[in-house]
């Protein structure tokens, strides 16, 4: 009898184990079933085998950063919404589980002061979001898509200058109640802000750089205290020119940022740097930030090919001098110049294969100023991580956003990857800044079998024109350019307005069909010579960025380049002569 009892208990144990196994298998199956089907064309993207992509929404607006709530609701910070006159946020909800947002609602009763509105995050039941000059938050209401209408001001940028270059306010939160916010540099390399914020060719940088007192760094604030200004915070790290993407990594409790390097090496110092050097340098830096970090701006830049910090030409550098560069913090990875890393995300989920756990995804928005070479970036990469540092080479994770290769002008790119977020089920969400397309990438393959073979096909993407290092001669688009006006345009104007004169679709306005170009000659000459700052309308659309002075151009050069833009890009206005320039600017 005892023997039979033992057998029965043992059988019951087997039965229980079997039921548990079935339950676990069922749970796994249910988790897979809960994931929506990927789009037949994979959302237009290329990803490693085993991943599927579904387009959540096609056109939410000029989307920047994104966050996904624990119930799957999506919130996106917009550059503009409506008629382009106001800032805002958009909320999305999928009510039937097909992966497509069927409720899309704009909200936000706050002002966006320029086109560089950026960050968004969820913390302790609040939705935090930024304009270029402030960080706000609104209380999330359980079960309700839109947050409370009350907008609470957490941080105000109270600098007298108002908006300027590199003024994004992404925020990151640690687990001790602190909020980290960058204050970007108002110049490229600490040039004279009054006379030449964009830098005149050959002009020196100010030494010591006064910008570093209140700019070019990350400040630490309370995450919950309202109405703070910069003086309420403490300087956490410095020497950081421009940060759009920043994230707290819960795995090692560290702050990380992707930093935009400086521009215009060839334009400002043509005798020291070639167009090719200016296209691929300096590096975009992926850095770990700790109290007291100094990355070296404006005195130094990082050369990813040399693996060293180099002295900036404004301070006596020539592309070869290291000087005291070794005393500044080097990046974890130095990516090629101008790729525009605009977000970074540390993957915490379990949906993807184990190798992705705690690794970093980086969204490269794509370059605007690589002329005379094709533009680069426009993809999402992955960096494997272990013990707080990269454990292998970076990989191409998602590509195909641009839809073309090579990318000659920014406007040629169909989409530009911008923001990254992780959903509660471990899906990866990516936003596009051109139309506001939103992708959701899911893994449905064999986790245990995922490895080298699945990654090999993505490795080939590194040979495409928008990722590989361009050939100095074969890829130079200006070799056959003989017209003086066009050569001047390609040197000084294409970084913003592009080779086709269409601008970048957001910050920099088009010259094609622009009333500013084809209209009053005097106004056009004055704008190019004296620069332009503040909100303007071009073709009925708002723009609010800084155009630097070009008063260093000789009168003949000014006439040639303005004639070129008035007679190209579909424009058909009369020429501007040297005498026209002299009448406006004097002899």
XYZ file of C-alpha atoms in Angstrom:
587
model
C 0.000 0.000 0.000
C 2.805 2.389 0.808
C 4.416 1.400 -2.475
C 1.249 2.190 -4.431
C 0.880 5.456 -2.560
C 4.449 6.412 -3.496
C 3.808 5.549 -7.151
C 0.626 7.635 -7.124
C 2.411 10.606 -5.609
C 5.210 10.236 -8.104
C 2.681 10.026 -10.935
C 0.978 13.138 -9.541
C 4.320 14.902 -9.530
C 4.896 13.877 -13.151
C 1.394 15.068 -13.999
C 1.970 18.399 -12.258
C 5.274 18.879 -14.034
C 3.621 18.066 -17.334
C 0.834 20.548 -16.684
C 3.366 23.223 -15.687
C 5.353 22.526 -18.850
C 2.207 22.812 -20.964
C 1.226 25.976 -19.150
C 4.639 27.483 -19.748
C 4.523 26.463 -23.400
C 1.065 27.935 -23.633
C 2.234 31.144 -22.002
C 5.098 31.361 -24.459
C 2.710 30.673 -27.307
C 0.311 33.292 -25.987
C 3.103 35.835 -25.783
C 3.959 35.127 -29.416
C 0.302 35.249 -30.402
C -0.137 38.606 -28.700
C 2.421 40.111 -31.041
C 0.739 41.461 -34.171
C 1.679 40.292 -37.626
C 4.546 42.071 -39.300
C 3.844 43.963 -42.492
C 4.449 41.974 -45.711
C 7.229 44.397 -46.696
C 8.628 44.495 -43.134
C 7.589 48.135 -42.906
C 10.048 48.943 -45.681
C 12.975 48.115 -43.399
C 15.748 45.555 -43.440
C 16.393 43.833 -40.098
C 18.169 40.613 -39.054
C 16.382 37.342 -39.805
C 13.787 36.479 -37.181
C 12.621 40.062 -36.678
C 9.363 41.429 -38.070
C 8.253 45.042 -38.397
C 4.795 46.565 -38.372
C 4.042 50.219 -39.153
C 2.081 51.568 -36.190
C 1.227 54.886 -37.832
C 2.103 56.555 -41.129
C 2.025 60.278 -40.392
C 1.807 61.499 -36.810
C 3.610 64.765 -37.609
C 7.263 65.818 -37.384
C 8.072 63.220 -34.742
C 11.008 63.484 -32.376
C 11.361 61.283 -29.275
C 8.924 58.570 -28.223
C 7.914 56.699 -25.068
C 5.570 53.740 -24.555
C 3.492 53.345 -21.392
C 3.082 50.071 -19.479
C -0.339 49.535 -21.112
C 1.072 50.020 -24.633
C -0.084 53.609 -25.155
C 2.422 55.611 -27.192
C 3.418 59.251 -26.685
C 5.516 61.197 -29.198
C 7.049 64.651 -28.913
C 6.495 66.622 -32.103
C 8.554 69.380 -33.642
C 5.367 71.150 -34.714
C 1.753 70.154 -35.161
C -1.431 71.585 -36.628
C -0.516 74.322 -39.069
C 3.006 74.378 -37.781
C 2.403 77.303 -35.443
C 2.460 75.473 -32.119
C 4.315 72.731 -30.336
C 2.639 69.607 -29.176
C 2.555 65.997 -28.271
C 0.641 63.148 -29.864
C -0.842 60.075 -28.184
C -1.553 56.785 -29.962
C -3.524 53.706 -28.922
C -4.068 50.342 -30.582
C -7.482 49.099 -29.421
C -7.698 45.785 -31.310
C -4.164 44.383 -31.041
C -3.335 44.501 -34.758
C -0.297 46.689 -34.125
C -1.829 49.691 -35.899
C -2.786 52.806 -33.947
C -6.500 53.440 -34.427
C -6.728 56.339 -31.963
C -4.375 59.289 -32.553
C -4.820 62.446 -30.490
C -2.794 65.659 -30.382
C -2.536 67.491 -27.088
C -0.451 70.109 -25.293
C -1.243 73.683 -24.277
C 2.337 74.858 -23.964
C 4.563 76.832 -26.327
C 7.400 75.404 -28.398
C 9.885 78.216 -28.880
C 11.740 76.797 -31.874
C 11.925 73.749 -34.089
C 14.154 71.803 -31.688
C 11.514 70.456 -29.309
C 12.687 67.033 -28.340
C 12.519 64.837 -25.236
C 9.716 62.739 -23.761
C 9.706 60.258 -20.885
C 7.429 58.593 -18.318
C 8.377 58.683 -14.642
C 6.315 57.945 -11.525
C 2.973 58.374 -13.268
C 3.942 61.604 -15.040
C 4.599 62.283 -18.695
C 7.617 64.574 -19.070
C 8.199 66.423 -22.345
C 10.356 69.288 -23.576
C 10.251 72.327 -25.732
C 13.573 73.865 -26.685
C 13.427 76.180 -23.650
C 11.552 74.190 -21.034
C 10.778 70.807 -19.493
C 7.137 70.173 -18.599
C 5.140 67.315 -17.141
C 1.511 66.214 -16.999
C -0.108 63.619 -14.758
C -1.094 60.387 -16.511
C -4.571 59.151 -15.658
C -4.916 55.331 -15.407
C -7.001 53.949 -18.259
C -7.118 57.282 -20.047
C -5.071 57.962 -23.162
C -4.570 61.696 -22.709
C -2.904 62.995 -19.553
C -4.348 65.634 -17.259
C -4.740 68.956 -19.072
C -2.709 70.714 -16.376
C 0.844 71.409 -17.577
C 3.451 71.755 -14.842
C 6.668 73.633 -15.601
C 9.642 71.726 -14.167
C 12.585 73.552 -15.765
C 12.805 76.863 -17.610
C 15.784 77.908 -19.728
C 15.941 81.530 -18.615
C 18.997 82.621 -20.591
C 18.634 86.068 -22.137
C 19.591 84.837 -25.604
C 16.445 82.737 -26.044
C 16.653 80.100 -28.765
C 19.963 79.193 -30.444
C 21.777 76.293 -32.052
C 21.999 73.002 -30.143
C 19.248 73.904 -27.693
C 17.466 70.549 -27.357
C 16.354 69.542 -23.863
C 16.185 65.733 -23.707
C 15.981 64.522 -20.140
C 17.217 61.417 -18.325
C 16.260 60.237 -14.840
C 18.313 58.230 -12.370
C 16.865 56.123 -9.530
C 17.598 58.762 -6.874
C 15.087 61.412 -7.957
C 17.447 63.388 -10.188
C 16.846 64.704 -13.697
C 19.708 65.346 -16.132
C 19.312 67.943 -18.900
C 21.922 69.203 -21.406
C 22.418 72.861 -22.259
C 23.979 72.787 -25.706
C 26.592 75.168 -27.051
C 25.317 78.212 -28.995
C 28.251 78.099 -31.443
C 30.181 75.533 -33.434
C 33.510 75.949 -31.660
C 33.115 78.952 -29.346
C 33.336 81.623 -32.026
C 32.444 85.260 -31.420
C 28.665 85.103 -30.941
C 28.073 88.776 -31.722
C 29.844 88.914 -35.054
C 30.015 85.337 -36.251
C 28.190 82.538 -34.405
C 28.670 80.297 -37.407
C 32.328 81.200 -37.665
C 34.161 83.222 -40.276
C 36.835 81.348 -42.229
C 40.042 81.346 -40.215
C 38.526 83.046 -37.160
C 39.871 81.895 -33.772
C 37.859 80.501 -30.902
C 37.551 82.473 -27.676
C 39.997 81.256 -25.044
C 38.990 80.542 -22.363
C 35.558 79.737 -23.762
C 32.835 81.715 -21.928
C 30.123 79.397 -23.286
C 31.221 76.672 -20.881
C 29.866 78.560 -17.885
C 26.242 77.909 -18.821
C 26.430 75.797 -21.983
C 28.199 72.823 -23.482
C 27.370 70.485 -20.623
C 24.818 68.478 -18.620
C 23.197 69.864 -15.469
C 21.538 67.837 -12.695
C 18.165 68.895 -11.249
C 15.410 67.568 -9.030
C 12.971 65.500 -11.082
C 9.959 66.761 -9.078
C 10.612 70.368 -8.122
C 8.589 72.844 -10.221
C 9.799 76.131 -11.742
C 13.505 75.387 -11.670
C 16.017 77.363 -13.684
C 19.601 76.440 -14.515
C 20.838 78.043 -11.284
C 18.828 75.460 -9.315
C 20.869 72.677 -10.866
C 24.491 71.651 -10.594
C 26.948 71.157 -13.433
C 27.395 67.410 -13.890
C 29.572 67.149 -17.028
C 31.135 69.566 -19.516
C 32.847 69.786 -22.923
C 29.712 68.454 -24.651
C 28.772 70.518 -27.715
C 25.346 69.135 -28.582
C 23.275 66.289 -27.123
C 19.980 65.140 -28.602
C 20.005 61.566 -27.256
C 20.699 60.753 -23.598
C 19.642 57.832 -21.391
C 20.060 56.403 -17.908
C 21.158 52.763 -18.059
C 19.501 50.843 -15.199
C 21.825 47.860 -15.700
C 24.894 49.717 -14.427
C 23.149 52.799 -13.013
C 25.050 55.089 -15.357
C 24.266 58.054 -17.596
C 25.090 57.784 -21.300
C 24.877 60.272 -24.163
C 25.439 60.380 -27.907
C 27.184 63.652 -28.756
C 27.153 65.571 -32.034
C 30.620 66.643 -33.131
C 31.432 70.069 -34.567
C 30.969 70.995 -38.240
C 32.582 73.006 -41.030
C 36.260 72.063 -40.833
C 36.768 72.670 -44.565
C 34.465 75.682 -44.835
C 36.265 77.512 -42.034
C 39.806 76.221 -42.578
C 40.107 75.155 -46.241
C 43.899 75.342 -46.162
C 44.049 72.820 -43.276
C 41.191 70.403 -43.958
C 40.010 68.906 -47.245
C 36.365 68.439 -48.143
C 36.803 64.711 -47.486
C 38.183 65.291 -43.988
C 35.327 67.670 -43.262
C 32.822 65.050 -44.415
C 34.059 62.205 -42.221
C 35.355 64.215 -39.238
C 35.036 64.876 -36.425
C 33.502 61.905 -34.698
C 30.032 61.574 -33.248
C 30.813 60.317 -29.729
C 29.041 57.686 -27.633
C 30.083 58.499 -24.084
C 29.482 57.343 -20.538
C 28.951 60.415 -18.391
C 29.918 60.639 -14.732
C 30.266 63.527 -12.317
C 33.059 65.739 -13.650
C 33.281 64.236 -17.156
C 34.970 66.597 -19.644
C 34.798 65.564 -23.296
C 36.889 68.500 -24.534
C 34.638 70.850 -26.524
C 35.430 73.455 -27.854
C 39.170 72.981 -27.656
C 39.322 69.401 -28.935
C 37.460 67.011 -31.216
C 37.699 63.241 -31.531
C 39.213 61.679 -34.655
C 37.761 58.169 -34.860
C 40.324 57.118 -37.466
C 43.269 58.134 -35.307
C 41.520 57.133 -32.081
C 42.644 60.392 -30.474
C 41.435 63.769 -29.309
C 42.809 66.418 -31.676
C 43.239 70.158 -31.192
C 40.532 72.187 -32.944
C 41.788 74.604 -35.645
C 40.196 77.557 -33.824
C 42.772 76.903 -31.094
C 45.812 76.253 -33.271
C 45.118 72.728 -34.506
C 45.775 71.510 -38.031
C 44.370 67.977 -38.039
C 47.690 66.602 -36.793
C 48.237 68.277 -33.414
C 47.134 66.391 -30.307
C 48.477 68.931 -27.796
C 46.771 68.087 -24.479
C 43.974 66.028 -26.031
C 44.881 62.942 -24.018
C 43.617 64.530 -20.805
C 40.019 64.596 -22.074
C 37.654 61.642 -21.897
C 37.566 59.477 -25.003
C 34.278 57.993 -26.208
C 33.225 54.383 -25.845
C 32.791 54.444 -29.629
C 33.594 57.178 -32.128
C 31.197 57.040 -35.072
C 31.903 58.854 -38.371
C 31.144 62.540 -38.621
C 27.699 64.101 -39.024
C 25.660 60.888 -38.711
C 23.540 62.762 -36.135
C 22.944 60.235 -33.333
C 19.614 61.490 -32.001
C 18.613 58.806 -29.516
C 20.088 55.959 -27.501
C 18.188 53.159 -25.745
C 19.421 50.367 -23.485
C 17.346 47.264 -24.149
C 15.859 45.776 -20.965
C 13.285 43.378 -22.397
C 13.192 39.633 -22.928
C 11.472 39.435 -26.317
C 14.694 39.797 -28.324
C 17.492 37.192 -28.278
C 19.681 37.226 -25.176
C 22.574 38.996 -26.923
C 20.498 42.187 -27.082
C 19.874 42.324 -23.333
C 21.356 45.508 -21.814
C 22.858 46.500 -25.170
C 22.446 49.942 -26.727
C 20.407 50.880 -29.786
C 21.378 54.187 -31.417
C 19.264 56.028 -34.003
C 21.269 57.962 -36.586
C 19.052 60.714 -37.940
C 21.432 61.246 -40.863
C 23.826 63.951 -42.001
C 23.006 67.219 -43.737
C 26.524 68.575 -44.244
C 28.754 65.948 -45.816
C 29.088 67.778 -49.135
C 30.778 67.284 -51.528
C 30.195 63.632 -50.571
C 26.917 61.721 -50.214
C 25.012 62.048 -46.950
C 25.413 59.306 -44.351
C 23.669 57.740 -41.368
C 19.886 57.214 -41.644
C 19.842 53.843 -39.848
C 19.651 52.270 -36.380
C 22.652 50.455 -34.983
C 23.146 48.114 -32.042
C 26.087 48.067 -29.636
C 26.472 44.889 -27.528
C 27.262 45.723 -23.894
C 28.808 43.976 -20.923
C 29.991 45.404 -17.600
C 29.231 48.977 -18.603
C 31.135 49.028 -21.891
C 30.799 47.736 -25.460
C 31.571 44.033 -25.727
C 31.856 43.953 -29.521
C 31.692 46.012 -32.686
C 28.597 48.056 -33.461
C 26.128 46.428 -35.866
C 23.576 47.648 -38.393
C 20.243 46.659 -36.850
C 17.604 48.420 -38.966
C 18.184 50.033 -42.359
C 16.166 51.180 -45.351
C 14.611 54.304 -43.832
C 15.972 56.564 -46.575
C 14.732 54.333 -49.381
C 17.652 55.371 -51.608
C 21.401 54.870 -51.707
C 23.452 56.975 -52.188
C 21.669 59.850 -50.436
C 22.784 63.061 -52.163
C 20.386 65.505 -50.467
C 18.524 65.196 -47.173
C 15.228 65.594 -49.039
C 16.089 62.487 -51.087
C 15.633 60.401 -47.924
C 12.070 59.171 -47.598
C 12.320 58.810 -43.822
C 14.829 59.695 -41.085
C 15.012 57.551 -37.899
C 14.780 59.740 -34.823
C 13.439 58.371 -31.517
C 13.653 54.977 -29.808
C 11.430 53.351 -27.190
C 10.882 49.911 -25.698
C 7.347 48.608 -25.295
C 6.153 46.634 -22.246
C 6.470 43.392 -24.228
C 10.020 44.151 -25.348
C 9.186 45.439 -28.846
C 11.382 48.247 -30.194
C 9.661 51.389 -31.483
C 11.291 53.875 -33.887
C 9.992 57.255 -35.037
C 10.624 59.190 -38.242
C 11.017 62.976 -38.195
C 9.876 63.714 -41.765
C 6.288 62.484 -41.690
C 5.977 60.893 -38.294
C 6.006 57.268 -39.356
C 6.272 54.857 -36.414
C 7.688 51.336 -36.659
C 7.441 48.501 -34.147
C 10.108 45.801 -34.460
C 9.388 42.382 -32.930
C 11.320 39.125 -32.699
C 9.505 35.942 -33.738
C 12.395 33.686 -34.673
C 14.415 31.087 -32.805
C 16.072 32.853 -29.871
C 18.519 30.047 -29.129
C 19.522 29.680 -32.767
C 20.038 33.400 -33.307
C 23.625 34.332 -34.036
C 26.302 34.861 -36.654
C 24.338 33.818 -39.729
C 21.436 36.161 -38.955
C 23.825 39.066 -38.408
C 25.958 38.417 -41.494
C 23.457 39.870 -43.946
C 23.250 43.109 -41.916
C 27.039 43.387 -41.847
C 26.958 43.818 -45.631
C 25.062 47.076 -45.156
C 28.266 48.664 -43.892
C 29.429 48.711 -47.516
C 26.512 50.880 -48.679
C 27.226 54.508 -49.570
C 25.292 55.924 -46.601
C 27.369 53.936 -44.088
C 30.832 53.243 -45.502
C 33.675 55.757 -45.515
C 33.514 57.547 -48.888
C 36.349 57.280 -51.377
C 38.116 60.639 -51.466
C 38.110 60.846 -55.265
C 35.484 58.488 -56.656
C 32.700 59.687 -54.338
C 33.435 63.412 -54.650
C 30.345 64.972 -56.231
C 32.084 68.267 -57.027
C 34.938 67.046 -59.194
C 33.176 68.166 -62.378
C 31.754 71.399 -60.947
C 33.242 74.298 -62.886
C 30.783 77.184 -62.386
C 32.093 79.597 -59.720
C 28.664 80.332 -58.230
C 27.932 76.642 -57.841
C 31.322 75.953 -56.246
C 30.722 78.718 -53.706
C 27.208 77.405 -53.080
C 28.462 73.852 -52.559
C 31.069 75.057 -50.069
C 29.016 77.436 -47.930
C 25.328 76.719 -48.548
C 24.801 72.986 -49.050
C 25.283 72.041 -45.374
C 21.897 73.636 -44.688
C 20.083 74.125 -47.988
C 21.413 70.992 -49.743
C 22.601 70.478 -53.313
C 19.037 70.520 -54.652
C 18.065 73.689 -52.772
C 15.255 71.961 -50.872
C 16.663 72.329 -47.358
C 16.310 69.549 -44.809
C 12.539 69.679 -44.454
C 12.538 71.020 -40.898
C 15.298 73.309 -39.623
C 16.581 74.792 -42.865
C 14.189 76.281 -45.428
C 14.186 75.552 -49.171
C 15.662 77.973 -51.672
C 13.605 76.415 -54.459
C 10.575 78.597 -55.047
C 11.424 80.762 -52.040
C 10.157 84.328 -52.039
C 13.301 85.233 -50.079
C 15.422 84.136 -53.058
C 13.427 85.290 -56.072
C 12.060 88.485 -54.519
C 13.745 91.718 -53.461
C 17.460 91.739 -54.355
C 18.415 94.099 -51.538
C 16.780 91.885 -48.906
C 18.519 88.775 -50.251
C 21.955 90.428 -50.281
C 21.457 91.730 -46.730
C 20.333 88.324 -45.428
C 23.365 86.533 -46.872
C 25.817 89.210 -45.760
C 24.395 89.908 -42.294
C 22.820 86.569 -41.404
C 19.324 85.976 -40.101
C 17.945 84.906 -36.748
C 14.416 84.457 -35.444
C 11.145 83.069 -36.773
C 10.406 83.497 -40.468
C 7.940 82.050 -42.975
C 9.097 80.455 -46.218
C 6.467 79.121 -48.566
C 3.908 79.381 -45.778
C 5.905 77.185 -43.372
C 7.588 78.378 -40.155
C 11.339 78.227 -39.600
C 13.291 79.429 -36.596
C 17.004 78.800 -36.784
C 20.200 80.752 -37.199
C 21.755 81.636 -40.555
C 25.336 82.865 -39.983
C 26.817 85.926 -41.650
C 28.603 85.465 -44.968
C 30.111 88.943 -45.076
C 33.508 87.374 -45.686
C 32.534 86.685 -49.311
C 34.026 89.025 -51.854
C 31.488 91.094 -53.796
C 32.114 89.073 -56.955
C 31.608 85.823 -55.012
C 28.412 87.160 -53.448
C 27.049 88.114 -56.863
C 27.988 84.753 -58.384
C 26.425 82.616 -55.655
C 23.219 84.660 -55.444
C 22.836 84.563 -59.221
C 23.312 80.815 -59.074
C 20.501 80.277 -56.533
C 18.168 82.698 -58.347
C 18.581 80.777 -61.612
C 18.572 77.192 -60.322
C 16.355 74.828 -58.299
C 13.414 75.785 -60.508
C 13.943 79.499 -59.850
C 13.998 81.929 -62.778
C 14.862 85.369 -61.404
C 17.237 87.885 -62.917
C 20.919 87.881 -62.059
C 22.580 89.831 -59.260
C 25.564 91.885 -60.371
C 28.629 93.072 -58.500
C 27.222 96.598 -58.675
C 23.990 95.350 -57.056
C 26.050 94.015 -54.143
C 28.094 97.216 -53.905
C 24.966 99.388 -53.767
C 23.723 97.418 -50.758
C 26.965 96.754 -48.910
C 29.125 99.627 -50.098
C 32.573 99.357 -51.589
